[in-house]
Each structure stands twice: as structure tokens, then as C-alpha cells.
């Protein structure tokens, strides 16, 4: 089933768009099923689960961390993550810079733009992102690779379109204003809205349910 789902999505996804298979809450066997079908890029959102899976699974997996990250959990995530997509506060960014300095590593990150209507969702305002990028040189151990965003969780396609159009335009504005060398990625689009995201310039889509099925409830793993 996982293999069929992957194949179906990859057939529709333009080849230049990177697929992150979001495996959070799903057991390692499901990840290995996708791995056997050729998938190498996976996403997780809980530090402990992320570290356990990354340590146990094949080392050529490219792990994306996509969840809220507390500064005291960096040591579980940064040794394994090829990119942290969910940098959502200055405090976290400063802590990642410090960890990178301490470990002589440069960490690839996306800055999360607060996009959806939900107050509960994380992310920076556009102003804060501009502030950070204008002092980008003060983060020698962080490589800013682009933006991440989550559209409003709604069936109203016009709202989702408007959210993605906003982050697409903001990305374009940043490209013109700051001319950052590797600020290339726009990570938008999940199971229910990724075709819309692709029309708005997504370079990364993060798809969980449409590949692995519904997530098992907490505690039943
Ligand atoms: C869970 C999650 C996804 C995947 O969601 P699906 O609806 O299952 O595709 C994508 N992005 C983030 C940040 C997530 O937490």
C-alpha cells in the first residue's frame, strides 16, 4: 500500500519537486517499505521519535525535522537532520547557531512563516524574517535555505490558494531584496493541498497521510 501510494504521488509530482515522506507516528517498518520502494527523504516532528528512528534506520536516509523544536532537544535532532524546516523563533535560531559553533557544523534550515489563520500555528511574521536575513552574516553556523509554511487547515481552496500565493510572493521579494546564494527552497504542501502548493512554486512537499495512511493514535505504537 505504501509503495502504491508513493508511486501514485511521484507520477503526478514534477520531478524537480522534492518529496518528504512524513513518517511521524508510523513504525519503522512503514519507513522501510517506502525505503525499499526507493524513497530516501523522510520527515519527523518529535525529537525523541526522530532520534530513535534516525539512529536505527539506514544511514543514507535524508532526514527533515519538521516539528516544533525546544532548545533543550537540539542534541536529539541536529546530529541527524539534513535540514531543520521548522525554525520558528529567534531563540531557537540562536541556539542552533550556538550548537553549530560548539560542534563545528553548519546547519541547513528553513524559516517558518506563520501562514495559516490558526493562532496556534507557529512561525515568524514577514517582518521578523526580514530582520533575520538582514543580519544573516551573524549566523556563520546556519545556512538559510528557504521558507516553510503551512496553509490554513480548511476545505475552502480559495483560502489555501491565498496562503500559498502569499508565501510565494514573499519568497520572491526576499530573493530580490537579499540575493541569498542558497535560499532556494519553498516547503509548502501536505497530503490534502500539495497540488495547489506545486502551482505556487513548492520545491519541497511534505506528505504523510497520503503515503502512510492515517496516523496511529498516541500510545498505540
Ligand atoms: C504532519 C505534518 C505534515 C504531513 O501532514 P499530512 O496531512 O499527513 O500529509 C506536513 N508538515 C508538517 C509540518 C507536519 O507536522
PDB file of C-alpha atoms and ligand atoms in Angstrom:
ATOM      1  CA  UNK A   1       0.000   0.000   0.000  1.00  0.00           C
ATOM      2  CA  UNK A   2       2.772   2.419   0.952  1.00  0.00           C
ATOM      3  CA  UNK A   3       4.545   1.600  -2.292  1.00  0.00           C
ATOM      4  CA  UNK A   4       1.397   2.143  -4.402  1.00  0.00           C
ATOM      5  CA  UNK A   5       0.700   5.462  -2.698  1.00  0.00           C
ATOM      6  CA  UNK A   6       4.256   6.640  -3.284  1.00  0.00           C
ATOM      7  CA  UNK A   7       4.159   5.648  -6.936  1.00  0.00           C
ATOM      8  CA  UNK A   8       0.873   7.448  -7.476  1.00  0.00           C
ATOM      9  CA  UNK A   9       2.176  10.671  -5.930  1.00  0.00           C
ATOM     10  CA  UNK A  10       5.532  10.536  -7.708  1.00  0.00           C
ATOM     11  CA  UNK A  11       3.744  10.116 -11.032  1.00  0.00           C
ATOM     12  CA  UNK A  12       1.963  13.436 -10.520  1.00  0.00           C
ATOM     13  CA  UNK A  13       4.726  15.342  -8.767  1.00  0.00           C
ATOM     14  CA  UNK A  14       7.011  17.321 -11.097  1.00  0.00           C
ATOM     15  CA  UNK A  15      10.442  15.643 -10.938  1.00  0.00           C
ATOM     16  CA  UNK A  16      12.187  18.778  -9.653  1.00  0.00           C
ATOM     17  CA  UNK A  17       9.945  18.956  -6.558  1.00  0.00           C
ATOM     18  CA  UNK A  18      11.374  17.057  -3.591  1.00  0.00           C
ATOM     19  CA  UNK A  19       9.074  14.710  -1.707  1.00  0.00           C
ATOM     20  CA  UNK A  20       9.448  14.447   2.065  1.00  0.00           C
ATOM     21  CA  UNK A  21       7.585  11.351   3.250  1.00  0.00           C
ATOM     22  CA  UNK A  22       6.263  12.384   6.666  1.00  0.00           C
ATOM     23  CA  UNK A  23       6.546   9.234   8.757  1.00  0.00           C
ATOM     24  CA  UNK A  24       5.773  10.656  12.203  1.00  0.00           C
ATOM     25  CA  UNK A  25       3.804   8.264  14.448  1.00  0.00           C
ATOM     26  CA  UNK A  26       4.294   5.432  11.952  1.00  0.00           C
ATOM     27  CA  UNK A  27       6.522   2.465  12.808  1.00  0.00           C
ATOM     28  CA  UNK A  28       9.906   1.876  11.221  1.00  0.00           C
ATOM     29  CA  UNK A  29       8.531  -0.994   9.120  1.00  0.00           C
ATOM     30  CA  UNK A  30       6.452   1.541   7.196  1.00  0.00           C
ATOM     31  CA  UNK A  31       9.519   3.695   6.623  1.00  0.00           C
ATOM     32  CA  UNK A  32      11.414   0.639   5.381  1.00  0.00           C
ATOM     33  CA  UNK A  33       8.567  -0.198   2.985  1.00  0.00           C
ATOM     34  CA  UNK A  34       8.895   3.272   1.458  1.00  0.00           C
ATOM     35  CA  UNK A  35      12.684   2.963   1.527  1.00  0.00           C
ATOM     36  CA  UNK A  36      12.520  -0.306  -0.409  1.00  0.00           C
ATOM     37  CA  UNK A  37      10.391   1.475  -2.992  1.00  0.00           C
ATOM     38  CA  UNK A  38      13.208   3.988  -3.432  1.00  0.00           C
ATOM     39  CA  UNK A  39      12.144   6.837  -1.127  1.00  0.00           C
ATOM     40  CA  UNK A  40      15.118   8.374   0.728  1.00  0.00           C
ATOM     41  CA  UNK A  41      13.732  11.606   2.200  1.00  0.00           C
ATOM     42  CA  UNK A  42      11.670  11.376   5.389  1.00  0.00           C
ATOM     43  CA  UNK A  43      10.204  13.885   7.835  1.00  0.00           C
ATOM     44  CA  UNK A  44       9.565  13.634  11.562  1.00  0.00           C
ATOM     45  CA  UNK A  45       8.237  16.153  14.073  1.00  0.00           C
ATOM     46  CA  UNK A  46       9.017  14.807  17.555  1.00  0.00           C
ATOM     47  CA  UNK A  47      12.649  14.890  18.706  1.00  0.00           C
ATOM     48  CA  UNK A  48      12.690  11.626  20.638  1.00  0.00           C
ATOM     49  CA  UNK A  49      10.977   9.626  17.909  1.00  0.00           C
ATOM     50  CA  UNK A  50      13.170  11.321  15.316  1.00  0.00           C
ATOM     51  CA  UNK A  51      16.405  10.391  17.095  1.00  0.00           C
ATOM     52  CA  UNK A  52      15.345   6.786  17.699  1.00  0.00           C
ATOM     53  CA  UNK A  53      14.357   6.241  14.069  1.00  0.00           C
ATOM     54  CA  UNK A  54      17.358   8.051  12.618  1.00  0.00           C
ATOM     55  CA  UNK A  55      19.794   6.032  14.740  1.00  0.00           C
ATOM     56  CA  UNK A  56      18.197   2.705  13.803  1.00  0.00           C
ATOM     57  CA  UNK A  57      17.366   3.145  10.107  1.00  0.00           C
ATOM     58  CA  UNK A  58      19.650   3.173   7.041  1.00  0.00           C
ATOM     59  CA  UNK A  59      22.227   5.956   7.105  1.00  0.00           C
ATOM     60  CA  UNK A  60      21.562   7.150   3.564  1.00  0.00           C
ATOM     61  CA  UNK A  61      18.146   8.485   4.598  1.00  0.00           C
ATOM     62  CA  UNK A  62      17.888  12.264   4.332  1.00  0.00           C
ATOM     63  CA  UNK A  63      16.016  13.310   7.472  1.00  0.00           C
ATOM     64  CA  UNK A  64      13.998  16.520   7.613  1.00  0.00           C
ATOM     65  CA  UNK A  65      12.927  17.763  11.016  1.00  0.00           C
ATOM     66  CA  UNK A  66       9.560  19.479  10.595  1.00  0.00           C
ATOM     67  CA  UNK A  67       8.169  19.986  14.106  1.00  0.00           C
ATOM     68  CA  UNK A  68       8.352  22.478  16.913  1.00  0.00           C
ATOM     69  CA  UNK A  69      11.798  22.185  18.475  1.00  0.00           C
ATOM     70  CA  UNK A  70      12.652  23.192  22.008  1.00  0.00           C
ATOM     71  CA  UNK A  71      16.181  24.423  22.552  1.00  0.00           C
ATOM     72  CA  UNK A  72      16.901  21.696  25.113  1.00  0.00           C
ATOM     73  CA  UNK A  73      16.164  19.000  22.488  1.00  0.00           C
ATOM     74  CA  UNK A  74      18.693  20.115  19.874  1.00  0.00           C
ATOM     75  CA  UNK A  75      21.070  17.289  20.716  1.00  0.00           C
ATOM     76  CA  UNK A  76      18.443  14.738  19.652  1.00  0.00           C
ATOM     77  CA  UNK A  77      17.820  16.379  16.326  1.00  0.00           C
ATOM     78  CA  UNK A  78      20.848  18.210  14.949  1.00  0.00           C
ATOM     79  CA  UNK A  79      23.233  15.235  14.743  1.00  0.00           C
ATOM     80  CA  UNK A  80      20.833  13.518  12.309  1.00  0.00           C
ATOM     81  CA  UNK A  81      18.873  16.197  10.478  1.00  0.00           C
ATOM     82  CA  UNK A  82      19.983  17.195   6.983  1.00  0.00           C
ATOM     83  CA  UNK A  83      17.706  20.178   7.398  1.00  0.00           C
ATOM     84  CA  UNK A  84      15.525  21.703  10.107  1.00  0.00           C
ATOM     85  CA  UNK A  85      12.492  23.015   8.250  1.00  0.00           C
ATOM     86  CA  UNK A  86      10.742  24.475  11.260  1.00  0.00           C
ATOM     87  CA  UNK A  87      12.844  27.297  12.675  1.00  0.00           C
ATOM     88  CA  UNK A  88      10.085  29.344  14.272  1.00  0.00           C
ATOM     89  CA  UNK A  89      11.751  31.647  16.803  1.00  0.00           C
ATOM     90  CA  UNK A  90      14.823  33.805  17.225  1.00  0.00           C
ATOM     91  CA  UNK A  91      15.603  31.914  20.419  1.00  0.00           C
ATOM     92  CA  UNK A  92      15.692  28.613  18.542  1.00  0.00           C
ATOM     93  CA  UNK A  93      17.784  30.085  15.741  1.00  0.00           C
ATOM     94  CA  UNK A  94      20.313  31.453  18.247  1.00  0.00           C
ATOM     95  CA  UNK A  95      20.504  28.065  19.957  1.00  0.00           C
ATOM     96  CA  UNK A  96      21.067  26.280  16.621  1.00  0.00           C
ATOM     97  CA  UNK A  97      23.861  28.748  15.811  1.00  0.00           C
ATOM     98  CA  UNK A  98      25.475  28.066  19.168  1.00  0.00           C
ATOM     99  CA  UNK A  99      25.188  24.278  18.748  1.00  0.00           C
ATOM    100  CA  UNK A 100      26.728  24.579  15.284  1.00  0.00           C
ATOM    101  CA  UNK A 101      29.627  26.580  16.720  1.00  0.00           C
ATOM    102  CA  UNK A 102      30.166  24.121  19.543  1.00  0.00           C
ATOM    103  CA  UNK A 103      30.154  21.144  17.133  1.00  0.00           C
ATOM    104  CA  UNK A 104      31.900  22.807  14.213  1.00  0.00           C
ATOM    105  CA  UNK A 105      28.926  22.171  11.943  1.00  0.00           C
ATOM    106  CA  UNK A 106      26.840  24.301   9.603  1.00  0.00           C
ATOM    107  CA  UNK A 107      23.134  23.528   9.842  1.00  0.00           C
ATOM    108  CA  UNK A 108      20.737  23.916   6.936  1.00  0.00           C
ATOM    109  CA  UNK A 109      17.450  25.500   7.966  1.00  0.00           C
ATOM    110  CA  UNK A 110      14.195  26.826   6.597  1.00  0.00           C
ATOM    111  CA  UNK A 111      12.498  29.747   8.293  1.00  0.00           C
ATOM    112  CA  UNK A 112       8.859  29.004   9.050  1.00  0.00           C
ATOM    113  CA  UNK A 113       6.486  31.753   8.029  1.00  0.00           C
ATOM    114  CA  UNK A 114       3.290  31.974  10.068  1.00  0.00           C
ATOM    115  CA  UNK A 115       0.841  31.419   7.262  1.00  0.00           C
ATOM    116  CA  UNK A 116      -2.476  29.871   8.228  1.00  0.00           C
ATOM    117  CA  UNK A 117      -5.337  31.562  10.008  1.00  0.00           C
ATOM    118  CA  UNK A 118      -4.805  29.495  13.156  1.00  0.00           C
ATOM    119  CA  UNK A 119      -3.281  31.419  16.052  1.00  0.00           C
ATOM    120  CA  UNK A 120      -1.948  28.161  17.435  1.00  0.00           C
ATOM    121  CA  UNK A 121       0.330  27.642  14.446  1.00  0.00           C
ATOM    122  CA  UNK A 122       3.957  28.602  14.842  1.00  0.00           C
ATOM    123  CA  UNK A 123       6.208  30.679  12.696  1.00  0.00           C
ATOM    124  CA  UNK A 124       7.651  34.120  12.146  1.00  0.00           C
ATOM    125  CA  UNK A 125       5.984  37.210  10.788  1.00  0.00           C
ATOM    126  CA  UNK A 126       7.339  38.521   7.487  1.00  0.00           C
ATOM    127  CA  UNK A 127       8.985  41.416   9.345  1.00  0.00           C
ATOM    128  CA  UNK A 128      10.907  39.095  11.676  1.00  0.00           C
ATOM    129  CA  UNK A 129      12.161  37.021   8.754  1.00  0.00           C
ATOM    130  CA  UNK A 130      13.444  40.165   7.040  1.00  0.00           C
ATOM    131  CA  UNK A 131      15.184  41.206  10.277  1.00  0.00           C
ATOM    132  CA  UNK A 132      16.929  37.832  10.493  1.00  0.00           C
ATOM    133  CA  UNK A 133      18.031  37.744   6.866  1.00  0.00           C
ATOM    134  CA  UNK A 134      19.415  41.257   7.025  1.00  0.00           C
ATOM    135  CA  UNK A 135      21.796  40.112   9.777  1.00  0.00           C
ATOM    136  CA  UNK A 136      22.288  36.664   8.200  1.00  0.00           C
ATOM    137  CA  UNK A 137      26.059  37.025   8.460  1.00  0.00           C
ATOM    138  CA  UNK A 138      25.833  36.862  12.227  1.00  0.00           C
ATOM    139  CA  UNK A 139      24.870  33.186  11.840  1.00  0.00           C
ATOM    140  CA  UNK A 140      28.043  31.572  10.462  1.00  0.00           C
ATOM    141  CA  UNK A 141      26.872  28.095  11.532  1.00  0.00           C
ATOM    142  CA  UNK A 142      23.446  28.360   9.934  1.00  0.00           C
ATOM    143  CA  UNK A 143      22.724  28.109   6.217  1.00  0.00           C
ATOM    144  CA  UNK A 144      19.399  29.718   5.322  1.00  0.00           C
ATOM    145  CA  UNK A 145      17.909  27.501   2.605  1.00  0.00           C
ATOM    146  CA  UNK A 146      14.430  28.983   2.220  1.00  0.00           C
ATOM    147  CA  UNK A 147      10.957  29.166   3.688  1.00  0.00           C
ATOM    148  CA  UNK A 148       8.479  26.686   5.117  1.00  0.00           C
ATOM    149  CA  UNK A 149       4.774  27.259   5.632  1.00  0.00           C
ATOM    150  CA  UNK A 150       1.524  25.512   6.424  1.00  0.00           C
ATOM    151  CA  UNK A 151      -1.692  26.734   4.851  1.00  0.00           C
ATOM    152  CA  UNK A 152      -4.878  27.201   6.818  1.00  0.00           C
ATOM    153  CA  UNK A 153      -6.496  23.859   7.556  1.00  0.00           C
ATOM    154  CA  UNK A 154      -9.718  24.274   5.565  1.00  0.00           C
ATOM    155  CA  UNK A 155     -11.637  22.752   2.653  1.00  0.00           C
ATOM    156  CA  UNK A 156     -12.004  26.233   1.155  1.00  0.00           C
ATOM    157  CA  UNK A 157      -9.498  26.089  -1.690  1.00  0.00           C
ATOM    158  CA  UNK A 158      -9.531  29.851  -2.194  1.00  0.00           C
ATOM    159  CA  UNK A 159      -8.116  30.354   1.320  1.00  0.00           C
ATOM    160  CA  UNK A 160      -5.384  27.777   0.733  1.00  0.00           C
ATOM    161  CA  UNK A 161      -4.594  29.421  -2.618  1.00  0.00           C
ATOM    162  CA  UNK A 162      -4.305  32.810  -0.919  1.00  0.00           C
ATOM    163  CA  UNK A 163      -1.956  31.438   1.775  1.00  0.00           C
ATOM    164  CA  UNK A 164       0.344  29.811  -0.781  1.00  0.00           C
ATOM    165  CA  UNK A 165       0.238  32.883  -3.025  1.00  0.00           C
ATOM    166  CA  UNK A 166       1.357  34.996  -0.075  1.00  0.00           C
ATOM    167  CA  UNK A 167       4.365  32.850   0.813  1.00  0.00           C
ATOM    168  CA  UNK A 168       5.293  32.540  -2.870  1.00  0.00           C
ATOM    169  CA  UNK A 169       5.272  36.327  -3.273  1.00  0.00           C
ATOM    170  CA  UNK A 170       7.198  36.816  -0.028  1.00  0.00           C
ATOM    171  CA  UNK A 171       9.855  34.340  -1.170  1.00  0.00           C
ATOM    172  CA  UNK A 172      10.199  36.251  -4.438  1.00  0.00           C
ATOM    173  CA  UNK A 173      10.518  39.525  -2.544  1.00  0.00           C
ATOM    174  CA  UNK A 174      13.288  38.073  -0.340  1.00  0.00           C
ATOM    175  CA  UNK A 175      15.144  36.731  -3.376  1.00  0.00           C
ATOM    176  CA  UNK A 176      15.141  40.155  -4.989  1.00  0.00           C
ATOM    177  CA  UNK A 177      15.997  42.095  -1.858  1.00  0.00           C
ATOM    178  CA  UNK A 178      18.658  39.907  -0.236  1.00  0.00           C
ATOM    179  CA  UNK A 179      20.016  37.879  -3.156  1.00  0.00           C
ATOM    180  CA  UNK A 180      20.999  34.997  -0.849  1.00  0.00           C
ATOM    181  CA  UNK A 181      23.079  32.326  -2.597  1.00  0.00           C
ATOM    182  CA  UNK A 182      21.345  29.112  -1.433  1.00  0.00           C
ATOM    183  CA  UNK A 183      17.956  30.417  -0.324  1.00  0.00           C
ATOM    184  CA  UNK A 184      16.235  28.185  -2.863  1.00  0.00           C
ATOM    185  CA  UNK A 185      13.635  26.110  -1.110  1.00  0.00           C
ATOM    186  CA  UNK A 186       9.931  26.692  -0.618  1.00  0.00           C
ATOM    187  CA  UNK A 187       8.470  23.897   1.524  1.00  0.00           C
ATOM    188  CA  UNK A 188       4.688  24.061   1.211  1.00  0.00           C
ATOM    189  CA  UNK A 189       2.015  21.459   0.638  1.00  0.00           C
ATOM    190  CA  UNK A 190       0.766  18.452   2.586  1.00  0.00           C
ATOM    191  CA  UNK A 191      -1.461  15.466   1.731  1.00  0.00           C
ATOM    192  CA  UNK A 192      -4.606  17.447   1.019  1.00  0.00           C
ATOM    193  CA  UNK A 193      -3.167  20.549  -0.621  1.00  0.00           C
ATOM    194  CA  UNK A 194       0.119  19.652  -2.307  1.00  0.00           C
ATOM    195  CA  UNK A 195      -1.103  20.028  -5.927  1.00  0.00           C
ATOM    196  CA  UNK A 196      -2.037  23.630  -5.093  1.00  0.00           C
ATOM    197  CA  UNK A 197       1.359  24.170  -3.459  1.00  0.00           C
ATOM    198  CA  UNK A 198       3.123  22.912  -6.585  1.00  0.00           C
ATOM    199  CA  UNK A 199       1.278  25.508  -8.647  1.00  0.00           C
ATOM    200  CA  UNK A 200       2.646  28.134  -6.247  1.00  0.00           C
ATOM    201  CA  UNK A 201       6.280  27.237  -6.592  1.00  0.00           C
ATOM    202  CA  UNK A 202       6.796  24.496  -3.989  1.00  0.00           C
ATOM    203  CA  UNK A 203      10.271  22.946  -4.211  1.00  0.00           C
ATOM    204  CA  UNK A 204       9.536  20.603  -1.281  1.00  0.00           C
ATOM    205  CA  UNK A 205       6.217  18.962  -0.372  1.00  0.00           C
ATOM    206  CA  UNK A 206       5.715  17.189   2.969  1.00  0.00           C
ATOM    207  CA  UNK A 207       3.275  14.317   2.591  1.00  0.00           C
ATOM    208  CA  UNK A 208       2.306  11.922   5.367  1.00  0.00           C
ATOM    209  CA  UNK A 209      -1.241  10.577   5.360  1.00  0.00           C
ATOM    210  CA  UNK A 210      -1.462  10.148   1.587  1.00  0.00           C
ATOM    211  CA  UNK A 211       1.567   7.833   1.748  1.00  0.00           C
ATOM    212  CA  UNK A 212       1.298   6.040   5.095  1.00  0.00           C
ATOM    213  CA  UNK A 213      -2.440   6.262   5.812  1.00  0.00           C
ATOM    214  CA  UNK A 214      -3.998   7.704   8.945  1.00  0.00           C
ATOM    215  CA  UNK A 215      -1.604   8.142  11.835  1.00  0.00           C
ATOM    216  CA  UNK A 216      -1.996   5.639  14.677  1.00  0.00           C
ATOM    217  CA  UNK A 217      -3.294   7.258  17.848  1.00  0.00           C
ATOM    218  CA  UNK A 218      -0.783   8.222  20.513  1.00  0.00           C
ATOM    219  CA  UNK A 219       0.024   5.356  22.799  1.00  0.00           C
ATOM    220  CA  UNK A 220      -0.921   2.575  20.417  1.00  0.00           C
ATOM    221  CA  UNK A 221       2.537   2.273  18.897  1.00  0.00           C
TER     222      UNK A 221
HETATM  223  C1  LIG B   1       2.302  16.061   9.870  1.00  0.00           C
HETATM  224  C2  LIG B   1       2.879  17.129   9.045  1.00  0.00           C
HETATM  225  C3  LIG B   1       2.811  17.059   7.644  1.00  0.00           C
HETATM  226  C4  LIG B   1       2.119  15.955   6.888  1.00  0.00           C
HETATM  227  O1  LIG B   1       0.737  16.041   7.029  1.00  0.00           O
HETATM  228  P1  LIG B   1      -0.246  15.084   6.194  1.00  0.00           P
HETATM  229  O2  LIG B   1      -1.541  15.814   6.207  1.00  0.00           O
HETATM  230  O3  LIG B   1      -0.314  13.793   6.923  1.00  0.00           O
HETATM  231  O4  LIG B   1       0.308  14.950   4.827  1.00  0.00           O
HETATM  232  C5  LIG B   1       3.416  18.082   6.932  1.00  0.00           C
HETATM  233  N1  LIG B   1       4.045  19.107   7.543  1.00  0.00           N
HETATM  234  C6  LIG B   1       4.122  19.190   8.878  1.00  0.00           C
HETATM  235  C7  LIG B   1       4.824  20.341   9.483  1.00  0.00           C
HETATM  236  C8  LIG B   1       3.541  18.211   9.674  1.00  0.00           C
HETATM  237  O5  LIG B   1       3.620  18.320  11.009  1.00  0.00           O
END
